[in-house]
mmCIF file of C-alpha atoms and ligand atoms in Angstrom:
data_model
loop_
_atom_site.group_PDB
_atom_site.id
_atom_site.type_symbol
_atom_site.label_atom_id
_atom_site.label_comp_id
_atom_site.label_asym_id
_atom_site.label_seq_id
_atom_site.Cartn_x
_atom_site.Cartn_y
_atom_site.Cartn_z
ATOM 1 C CA MET J 1 0.000 0.000 0.000
ATOM 2 C CA ARG J 2 3.071 2.226 0.102
ATOM 3 C CA GLU J 3 6.159 2.853 -1.935
ATOM 4 C CA ASN J 4 9.382 4.803 -1.788
ATOM 5 C CA ARG J 5 9.242 7.684 -4.252
ATOM 6 C CA GLY J 6 12.536 9.512 -4.394
ATOM 7 C CA GLY J 7 13.204 8.941 -0.714
ATOM 8 C CA LYS J 8 9.668 9.813 0.438
ATOM 9 C CA TYR J 9 7.325 7.249 1.909
ATOM 10 C CA HIS J 10 4.167 7.528 -0.173
ATOM 11 C CA SER J 11 0.692 6.057 0.409
ATOM 12 C CA LEU J 12 -0.874 4.526 -2.695
ATOM 13 C CA VAL J 13 -4.371 4.446 -1.235
ATOM 14 C CA TYR J 14 -4.815 7.785 0.548
ATOM 15 C CA ALA J 15 -8.392 9.047 0.090
ATOM 16 C CA ARG J 16 -9.278 6.205 -2.294
ATOM 17 C CA PRO J 17 -11.950 4.011 -0.676
ATOM 18 C CA CYS J 18 -13.117 0.841 -2.400
ATOM 19 C CA SER J 19 -16.207 0.236 -0.234
ATOM 20 C CA VAL J 20 -18.666 2.713 1.251
ATOM 21 C CA HIS J 21 -21.876 1.675 2.958
ATOM 22 C CA VAL J 22 -24.326 2.806 5.625
ATOM 23 C CA ASP J 23 -24.409 0.140 8.351
ATOM 24 C CA PRO J 24 -26.149 -0.123 11.716
ATOM 25 C CA ILE J 25 -23.640 0.868 14.375
ATOM 26 C CA GLU J 26 -24.353 -2.487 16.049
ATOM 27 C CA LYS J 27 -22.855 -4.206 13.003
ATOM 28 C CA LYS J 28 -19.340 -2.872 13.720
ATOM 29 C CA PRO J 29 -20.146 -4.108 16.432
ATOM 30 C CA PHE J 30 -20.546 -1.341 18.997
ATOM 31 C CA TYR J 31 -23.184 -2.177 21.607
ATOM 32 C CA HIS J 32 -22.499 0.785 23.922
ATOM 33 C CA VAL J 33 -22.305 3.580 21.346
ATOM 34 C CA LEU J 34 -25.262 5.601 19.989
ATOM 35 C CA LEU J 35 -27.809 2.775 20.047
ATOM 36 C CA GLY J 36 -29.806 2.214 16.897
ATOM 37 C CA LYS J 37 -27.900 4.827 14.895
ATOM 38 C CA THR J 38 -25.918 4.250 11.725
ATOM 39 C CA ALA J 39 -22.307 4.507 10.657
ATOM 40 C CA LEU J 40 -21.213 5.698 7.238
ATOM 41 C CA SER J 41 -18.663 2.913 6.837
ATOM 42 C CA LEU J 42 -15.740 2.823 4.461
ATOM 43 C CA GLY J 43 -12.817 0.605 3.650
ATOM 44 C CA LEU J 44 -9.654 0.911 1.588
ATOM 45 C CA PRO J 45 -7.476 -1.861 0.176
ATOM 46 C CA GLY J 46 -4.885 -3.448 2.415
ATOM 47 C CA CYS J 47 -4.088 -4.919 5.784
ATOM 48 C CA ASN J 48 -1.041 -5.546 7.975
ATOM 49 C CA LEU J 49 -2.159 -9.074 8.937
ATOM 50 C CA GLN J 50 -2.964 -12.142 6.874
ATOM 51 C CA CYS J 51 -5.736 -13.876 8.802
ATOM 52 C CA LYS J 52 -6.669 -17.233 7.319
ATOM 53 C CA PHE J 53 -10.303 -16.546 8.234
ATOM 54 C CA CYS J 54 -10.565 -13.045 6.745
ATOM 55 C CA GLN J 55 -14.070 -12.313 5.508
ATOM 56 C CA ASN J 56 -12.913 -9.334 3.461
ATOM 57 C CA TRP J 57 -9.867 -10.922 1.857
ATOM 58 C CA GLU J 58 -10.835 -9.574 -1.586
ATOM 59 C CA ILE J 59 -9.891 -6.094 -0.392
ATOM 60 C CA SER J 60 -7.509 -6.821 2.511
ATOM 61 C CA GLN J 61 -5.125 -9.267 0.808
ATOM 62 C CA VAL J 62 -4.575 -7.540 -2.518
ATOM 63 C CA ARG J 63 -2.451 -4.817 -4.018
ATOM 64 C CA PRO J 64 -4.153 -1.428 -4.477
ATOM 65 C CA GLU J 65 -4.186 -1.691 -8.264
ATOM 66 C CA GLN J 66 -6.182 -4.932 -8.004
ATOM 67 C CA VAL J 67 -9.183 -3.173 -6.469
ATOM 68 C CA ARG J 68 -11.489 -0.601 -7.965
ATOM 69 C CA THR J 69 -11.337 2.557 -5.871
ATOM 70 C CA PHE J 70 -12.567 6.117 -6.244
ATOM 71 C CA ALA J 71 -11.351 9.460 -5.009
ATOM 72 C CA ALA J 72 -13.079 10.828 -1.910
ATOM 73 C CA THR J 73 -11.721 13.571 0.289
ATOM 74 C CA ALA J 74 -12.305 13.374 4.026
ATOM 75 C CA GLU J 75 -14.675 16.323 3.753
ATOM 76 C CA SER J 76 -16.736 14.633 1.022
ATOM 77 C CA ILE J 77 -17.140 11.495 3.158
ATOM 78 C CA VAL J 78 -18.265 13.563 6.133
ATOM 79 C CA ALA J 79 -20.726 15.437 3.901
ATOM 80 C CA LEU J 80 -22.072 12.086 2.681
ATOM 81 C CA ALA J 81 -22.519 10.880 6.271
ATOM 82 C CA LYS J 82 -24.520 14.014 7.074
ATOM 83 C CA GLU J 83 -26.609 13.598 3.946
ATOM 84 C CA GLN J 84 -27.366 9.992 4.965
ATOM 85 C CA GLY J 85 -28.224 11.016 8.542
ATOM 86 C CA SER J 86 -25.339 9.038 10.056
ATOM 87 C CA PRO J 87 -23.871 10.576 13.221
ATOM 88 C CA THR J 88 -20.702 8.525 12.786
ATOM 89 C CA VAL J 89 -18.102 7.673 10.162
ATOM 90 C CA ALA J 90 -16.539 4.224 10.583
ATOM 91 C CA CYS J 91 -13.130 3.205 9.224
ATOM 92 C CA THR J 92 -13.587 -0.512 8.774
ATOM 93 C CA TYR J 93 -13.813 -3.513 6.373
ATOM 94 C CA SER J 94 -10.016 -3.822 5.938
ATOM 95 C CA GLU J 95 -7.392 -2.460 8.375
ATOM 96 C CA PRO J 96 -7.421 1.308 8.937
ATOM 97 C CA THR J 97 -3.871 1.175 10.346
ATOM 98 C CA VAL J 98 -2.470 0.902 6.809
ATOM 99 C CA TRP J 99 -4.327 4.078 5.807
ATOM 100 C CA ALA J 100 -3.841 5.860 9.124
ATOM 101 C CA GLU J 101 -3.231 9.290 7.575
ATOM 102 C CA TYR J 102 -6.651 9.199 5.930
ATOM 103 C CA VAL J 103 -8.234 7.933 9.174
ATOM 104 C CA PHE J 104 -6.749 10.937 10.943
ATOM 105 C CA ASP J 105 -8.038 13.404 8.360
ATOM 106 C CA LEU J 106 -11.473 11.760 8.296
ATOM 107 C CA ALA J 107 -11.728 11.800 12.079
ATOM 108 C CA ALA J 108 -10.619 15.417 12.285
ATOM 109 C CA ALA J 109 -13.148 16.438 9.599
ATOM 110 C CA ALA J 110 -15.902 14.434 11.328
ATOM 111 C CA ARG J 111 -15.153 16.078 14.652
ATOM 112 C CA LYS J 112 -15.227 19.522 13.072
ATOM 113 C CA ALA J 113 -18.674 18.721 11.633
ATOM 114 C CA GLY J 114 -20.018 17.425 14.964
ATOM 115 C CA LEU J 115 -19.831 13.726 14.040
ATOM 116 C CA ARG J 116 -17.854 10.909 15.661
ATOM 117 C CA ALA J 117 -15.280 8.795 13.869
ATOM 118 C CA LEU J 118 -15.057 5.102 14.731
ATOM 119 C CA MET J 119 -12.074 2.868 14.037
ATOM 120 C CA VAL J 120 -12.570 -0.864 13.642
ATOM 121 C CA SER J 121 -9.065 -2.261 13.930
ATOM 122 C CA ASN J 122 -6.931 -5.305 14.618
ATOM 123 C CA GLY J 123 -4.953 -3.154 17.071
ATOM 124 C CA PHE J 124 -1.645 -4.098 15.433
ATOM 125 C CA ILE J 125 -0.294 -0.562 15.379
ATOM 126 C CA GLN J 126 2.606 1.327 16.910
ATOM 127 C CA PRO J 127 1.797 3.457 19.974
ATOM 128 C CA GLU J 128 2.772 6.790 18.361
ATOM 129 C CA PRO J 129 0.251 6.737 15.467
ATOM 130 C CA MET J 130 -2.368 5.244 17.784
ATOM 131 C CA ALA J 131 -1.868 8.118 20.217
ATOM 132 C CA ASP J 132 -2.300 10.600 17.353
ATOM 133 C CA LEU J 133 -5.519 8.892 16.274
ATOM 134 C CA ILE J 134 -6.877 8.793 19.812
ATOM 135 C CA GLY J 135 -6.771 12.582 19.752
ATOM 136 C CA VAL J 136 -9.444 12.707 17.032
ATOM 137 C CA LEU J 137 -11.380 9.412 17.161
ATOM 138 C CA GLY J 138 -14.712 8.900 18.930
ATOM 139 C CA ALA J 139 -14.517 5.169 19.751
ATOM 140 C CA VAL J 140 -12.456 2.122 18.787
ATOM 141 C CA LYS J 141 -13.294 -1.523 18.321
ATOM 142 C CA VAL J 142 -10.390 -3.933 18.506
ATOM 143 C CA ASP J 143 -10.417 -7.463 17.145
ATOM 144 C CA LEU J 144 -8.520 -9.573 19.630
ATOM 145 C CA LYS J 145 -7.901 -12.607 17.440
ATOM 146 C CA ALA J 146 -6.938 -14.942 20.279
ATOM 147 C CA PHE J 147 -4.977 -14.871 23.508
ATOM 148 C CA SER J 148 -2.002 -16.781 22.159
ATOM 149 C CA GLU J 149 1.157 -15.747 20.351
ATOM 150 C CA THR J 150 1.079 -19.077 18.500
ATOM 151 C CA PHE J 151 -2.329 -18.313 17.040
ATOM 152 C CA TYR J 152 -1.244 -14.820 15.981
ATOM 153 C CA ARG J 153 1.885 -16.227 14.330
ATOM 154 C CA ASP J 154 0.341 -19.251 12.603
ATOM 155 C CA THR J 155 -3.130 -17.984 11.719
ATOM 156 C CA CYS J 156 -2.678 -14.222 11.275
ATOM 157 C CA ARG J 157 1.062 -13.687 10.687
ATOM 158 C CA GLY J 158 1.111 -11.146 13.487
ATOM 159 C CA LYS J 159 1.910 -10.758 17.152
ATOM 160 C CA LEU J 160 -0.316 -10.609 20.203
ATOM 161 C CA ALA J 161 1.803 -8.400 22.495
ATOM 162 C CA PRO J 162 1.477 -5.157 20.452
ATOM 163 C CA VAL J 163 -2.303 -5.629 20.319
ATOM 164 C CA LEU J 164 -2.459 -5.891 24.108
ATOM 165 C CA ASP J 165 -0.321 -2.741 24.335
ATOM 166 C CA THR J 166 -2.794 -0.939 22.046
ATOM 167 C CA LEU J 167 -5.681 -1.972 24.277
ATOM 168 C CA ARG J 168 -3.848 -0.727 27.374
ATOM 169 C CA LEU J 169 -3.101 2.587 25.633
ATOM 170 C CA LEU J 170 -6.714 3.054 24.566
ATOM 171 C CA ARG J 171 -7.886 2.472 28.112
ATOM 172 C CA LYS J 172 -5.238 4.720 29.602
ATOM 173 C CA LYS J 173 -6.355 7.528 27.290
ATOM 174 C CA ASN J 174 -10.031 6.951 28.177
ATOM 175 C CA MET J 175 -10.966 6.069 24.602
ATOM 176 C CA TRP J 176 -14.226 4.119 24.505
ATOM 177 C CA THR J 177 -13.226 0.627 23.386
ATOM 178 C CA GLU J 178 -15.075 -2.594 22.682
ATOM 179 C CA ILE J 179 -13.361 -5.911 21.970
ATOM 180 C CA VAL J 180 -14.408 -8.629 19.543
ATOM 181 C CA VAL J 181 -13.129 -12.190 19.664
ATOM 182 C CA LEU J 182 -14.054 -14.396 16.715
ATOM 183 C CA VAL J 183 -14.287 -17.863 18.259
ATOM 184 C CA ILE J 184 -12.914 -20.532 15.920
ATOM 185 C CA PRO J 185 -13.513 -24.168 16.938
ATOM 186 C CA GLY J 186 -10.338 -25.901 18.067
ATOM 187 C CA LEU J 187 -8.110 -22.884 17.414
ATOM 188 C CA ASN J 188 -8.869 -20.261 20.062
ATOM 189 C CA ASP J 189 -11.758 -21.643 22.139
ATOM 190 C CA HIS J 190 -9.876 -23.477 24.893
ATOM 191 C CA GLU J 191 -11.102 -22.764 28.394
ATOM 192 C CA ALA J 192 -7.687 -21.803 29.780
ATOM 193 C CA GLU J 193 -7.162 -19.310 26.947
ATOM 194 C CA ILE J 194 -10.582 -17.732 27.410
ATOM 195 C CA ARG J 195 -9.983 -17.426 31.157
ATOM 196 C CA ALA J 196 -6.609 -15.788 30.559
ATOM 197 C CA LEU J 197 -8.171 -13.364 28.057
ATOM 198 C CA ALA J 198 -10.965 -12.431 30.484
ATOM 199 C CA ARG J 199 -8.468 -11.924 33.315
ATOM 200 C CA PHE J 200 -6.360 -9.654 31.110
ATOM 201 C CA VAL J 201 -9.400 -7.537 30.249
ATOM 202 C CA LYS J 202 -10.492 -7.324 33.876
ATOM 203 C CA THR J 203 -7.129 -6.492 35.396
ATOM 204 C CA ASP J 204 -5.424 -4.458 32.648
ATOM 205 C CA LEU J 205 -8.433 -2.703 31.103
ATOM 206 C CA GLY J 206 -11.344 -2.972 33.527
ATOM 207 C CA PRO J 207 -14.425 -5.190 33.951
ATOM 208 C CA ASP J 208 -16.635 -2.653 32.160
ATOM 209 C CA VAL J 209 -14.983 -3.060 28.726
ATOM 210 C CA PRO J 210 -17.512 -4.890 26.530
ATOM 211 C CA VAL J 211 -16.258 -8.143 24.993
ATOM 212 C CA HIS J 212 -18.133 -9.713 22.066
ATOM 213 C CA PHE J 213 -17.531 -13.391 21.366
ATOM 214 C CA THR J 214 -18.731 -13.945 17.824
ATOM 215 C CA ARG J 215 -19.560 -17.005 15.803
ATOM 216 C CA PHE J 216 -17.165 -18.138 13.085
ATOM 217 C CA TYR J 217 -18.383 -19.396 9.736
ATOM 218 C CA PRO J 218 -16.045 -21.152 7.267
ATOM 219 C CA SER J 219 -14.319 -18.539 5.131
ATOM 220 C CA TYR J 220 -11.239 -17.816 3.014
ATOM 221 C CA ARG J 221 -8.525 -20.347 3.931
ATOM 222 C CA LEU J 222 -10.437 -21.918 6.817
ATOM 223 C CA GLN J 223 -13.128 -23.614 4.775
ATOM 224 C CA ASN J 224 -12.355 -26.896 6.516
ATOM 225 C CA VAL J 225 -13.283 -25.653 9.999
ATOM 226 C CA PRO J 226 -16.968 -25.906 10.962
ATOM 227 C CA ALA J 227 -19.054 -23.023 12.266
ATOM 228 C CA THR J 228 -18.755 -22.376 15.992
ATOM 229 C CA PRO J 229 -21.374 -24.379 17.926
ATOM 230 C CA VAL J 230 -23.738 -22.065 19.799
ATOM 231 C CA LYS J 231 -23.146 -24.049 22.994
ATOM 232 C CA THR J 232 -19.432 -23.179 22.757
ATOM 233 C CA LEU J 233 -20.278 -19.475 22.655
ATOM 234 C CA THR J 234 -22.672 -19.857 25.573
ATOM 235 C CA ARG J 235 -19.966 -21.667 27.584
ATOM 236 C CA ILE J 236 -17.384 -19.016 26.764
ATOM 237 C CA ARG J 237 -19.761 -16.233 27.755
ATOM 238 C CA ASP J 238 -20.357 -17.977 31.088
ATOM 239 C CA ILE J 239 -16.593 -18.323 31.643
ATOM 240 C CA ALA J 240 -15.923 -14.651 30.903
ATOM 241 C CA ARG J 241 -18.770 -13.497 33.113
ATOM 242 C CA GLY J 242 -17.584 -15.871 35.820
ATOM 243 C CA GLU J 243 -14.167 -14.192 35.642
ATOM 244 C CA GLY J 244 -15.845 -10.896 36.485
ATOM 245 C CA LEU J 245 -16.465 -9.141 33.158
ATOM 246 C CA ASP J 246 -19.602 -6.993 33.253
ATOM 247 C CA PHE J 247 -20.580 -6.887 29.580
ATOM 248 C CA VAL J 248 -20.045 -10.107 27.647
ATOM 249 C CA TYR J 249 -21.872 -10.578 24.359
ATOM 250 C CA VAL J 250 -22.485 -13.343 21.858
ATOM 251 C CA GLY J 251 -22.413 -12.169 18.244
ATOM 252 C CA ASN J 252 -23.572 -13.677 14.944
ATOM 253 C CA VAL J 253 -26.273 -15.678 16.763
ATOM 254 C CA PRO J 254 -29.535 -13.695 16.442
ATOM 255 C CA GLY J 255 -31.851 -14.149 19.409
ATOM 256 C CA HIS J 256 -29.172 -15.497 21.769
ATOM 257 C CA PRO J 257 -29.500 -14.036 25.317
ATOM 258 C CA GLY J 258 -25.918 -12.861 24.813
ATOM 259 C CA ASN J 259 -27.212 -10.211 22.377
ATOM 260 C CA ASN J 260 -28.632 -8.325 25.382
ATOM 261 C CA THR J 261 -27.031 -5.890 27.790
ATOM 262 C CA VAL J 262 -27.553 -7.023 31.357
ATOM 263 C CA CYS J 263 -27.201 -4.583 34.259
ATOM 264 C CA PRO J 264 -24.284 -5.695 36.452
ATOM 265 C CA GLY J 265 -26.077 -4.133 39.432
ATOM 266 C CA CYS J 266 -29.474 -5.864 39.445
ATOM 267 C CA GLY J 267 -29.061 -8.530 36.736
ATOM 268 C CA LYS J 268 -32.003 -7.278 34.662
ATOM 269 C CA VAL J 269 -31.882 -6.759 30.905
ATOM 270 C CA VAL J 270 -31.482 -3.051 30.088
ATOM 271 C CA ILE J 271 -31.019 -3.329 26.327
ATOM 272 C CA ARG J 272 -32.784 -6.172 24.562
ATOM 273 C CA ARG J 273 -31.533 -6.868 21.045
ATOM 274 C CA VAL J 274 -32.265 -9.293 18.317
ATOM 275 C CA ASP J 275 -28.881 -9.392 16.623
ATOM 276 C CA MET J 276 -28.347 -5.794 15.482
ATOM 277 C CA ALA J 277 -31.780 -4.376 16.310
ATOM 278 C CA VAL J 278 -32.599 -2.822 19.665
ATOM 279 C CA VAL J 279 -36.108 -4.057 20.514
ATOM 280 C CA LYS J 280 -36.449 -2.901 24.131
ATOM 281 C CA LEU J 281 -34.657 -0.224 26.071
ATOM 282 C CA ASP J 282 -34.639 0.105 29.857
ATOM 283 C CA LEU J 283 -31.826 2.614 29.906
ATOM 284 C CA LYS J 284 -32.517 6.107 31.215
ATOM 285 C CA ALA J 285 -29.875 8.841 30.942
ATOM 286 C CA GLY J 286 -27.164 6.177 30.708
ATOM 287 C CA ALA J 287 -28.372 4.251 33.758
ATOM 288 C CA CYS J 288 -30.359 1.083 34.402
ATOM 289 C CA ALA J 289 -34.054 1.975 34.617
ATOM 290 C CA HIS J 290 -34.545 -0.769 37.230
ATOM 291 C CA CYS J 291 -31.820 -0.010 39.797
ATOM 292 C CA GLY J 292 -30.177 3.226 38.625
ATOM 293 C CA ARG J 293 -26.688 1.803 38.158
ATOM 294 C CA ALA J 294 -24.709 3.672 35.507
ATOM 295 C CA ILE J 295 -24.097 1.665 32.317
ATOM 296 C CA PRO J 296 -20.896 2.893 30.675
ATOM 297 C CA GLY J 297 -20.959 3.946 27.042
ATOM 298 C CA ILE J 298 -21.579 6.829 24.645
ATOM 299 C CA TRP J 299 -25.328 7.122 24.673
ATOM 300 C CA SER J 300 -25.927 10.534 23.123
HETATM 301 S S1 SF4 H 401 -6.987 -8.080 10.354
HETATM 302 FE FE1 SF4 H 401 -9.085 -8.119 9.580
HETATM 303 S S2 SF4 H 401 -8.945 -7.361 7.462
HETATM 304 FE FE2 SF4 H 401 -6.870 -7.933 8.109
HETATM 305 S S3 SF4 H 401 -6.609 -10.021 7.383
HETATM 306 FE FE3 SF4 H 401 -7.300 -10.104 9.529
HETATM 307 S S4 SF4 H 401 -9.541 -10.306 9.400
HETATM 308 FE FE4 SF4 H 401 -8.808 -9.586 7.376
#
């Protein structure tokens, strides 16, 4: 996505998205950010990982000239979001880290226009550019692929430790962050690994960071692995909650009780969802309508 032109490091994809779409914000997924609203979502070619399960490999694992893109300034994307009634702009689909300069300009333009910019990332980024982005972003979702260096090396060609550092940095800077773990049967669903992941979130980030465990379906180079059994996701949710996490979700299973937000104070459902749709809301001014406990998030 970059080349050396006469000694200058040059981005080949700056301001050239290949995918633009209006999505529900819950699809990113953010479950504690502007419920029921939409995100003007865009992606550019490229990624810094090579996950064998990538669902967007047609744009993430190619060279820029292999994808059809179009020119779009940050300001034009923000104008489009306003036209579509989306209060957020989401950098997603591939990996925004490889087009970080555009993410920064988009986020700055969104902020200037009164919108929030969201980054959906694998978290495999150096602390300096992440710190710059934190200054302009509105919320970040990080895909934590597994809690094992072996998995990162063999399945994603990456490293776990820098991702954990990114999560710690986001928390330290008070950036609203949600975590997604795609649960792949036999590869990252072992009880000890899930317990270690939950303990890391609780102790290094805080029990109130939402963690979404989502269902895997065969894709890209993992066609030979079956879809995640729902009972595995239910078990993992129970483990993570048992380790003391307050907001543990099950994704890609519409109608599962893990789609709902449960108040950690009284145990009642405050946000009832069917997959990406909010169907009942017992949240008043950011607090549980039953017991008054504050539910963390960006609600307005
Ligand atoms: S980080 Fe995301 S976009 Fe990149 S290869 Fe992995 S799944 Fe695909």
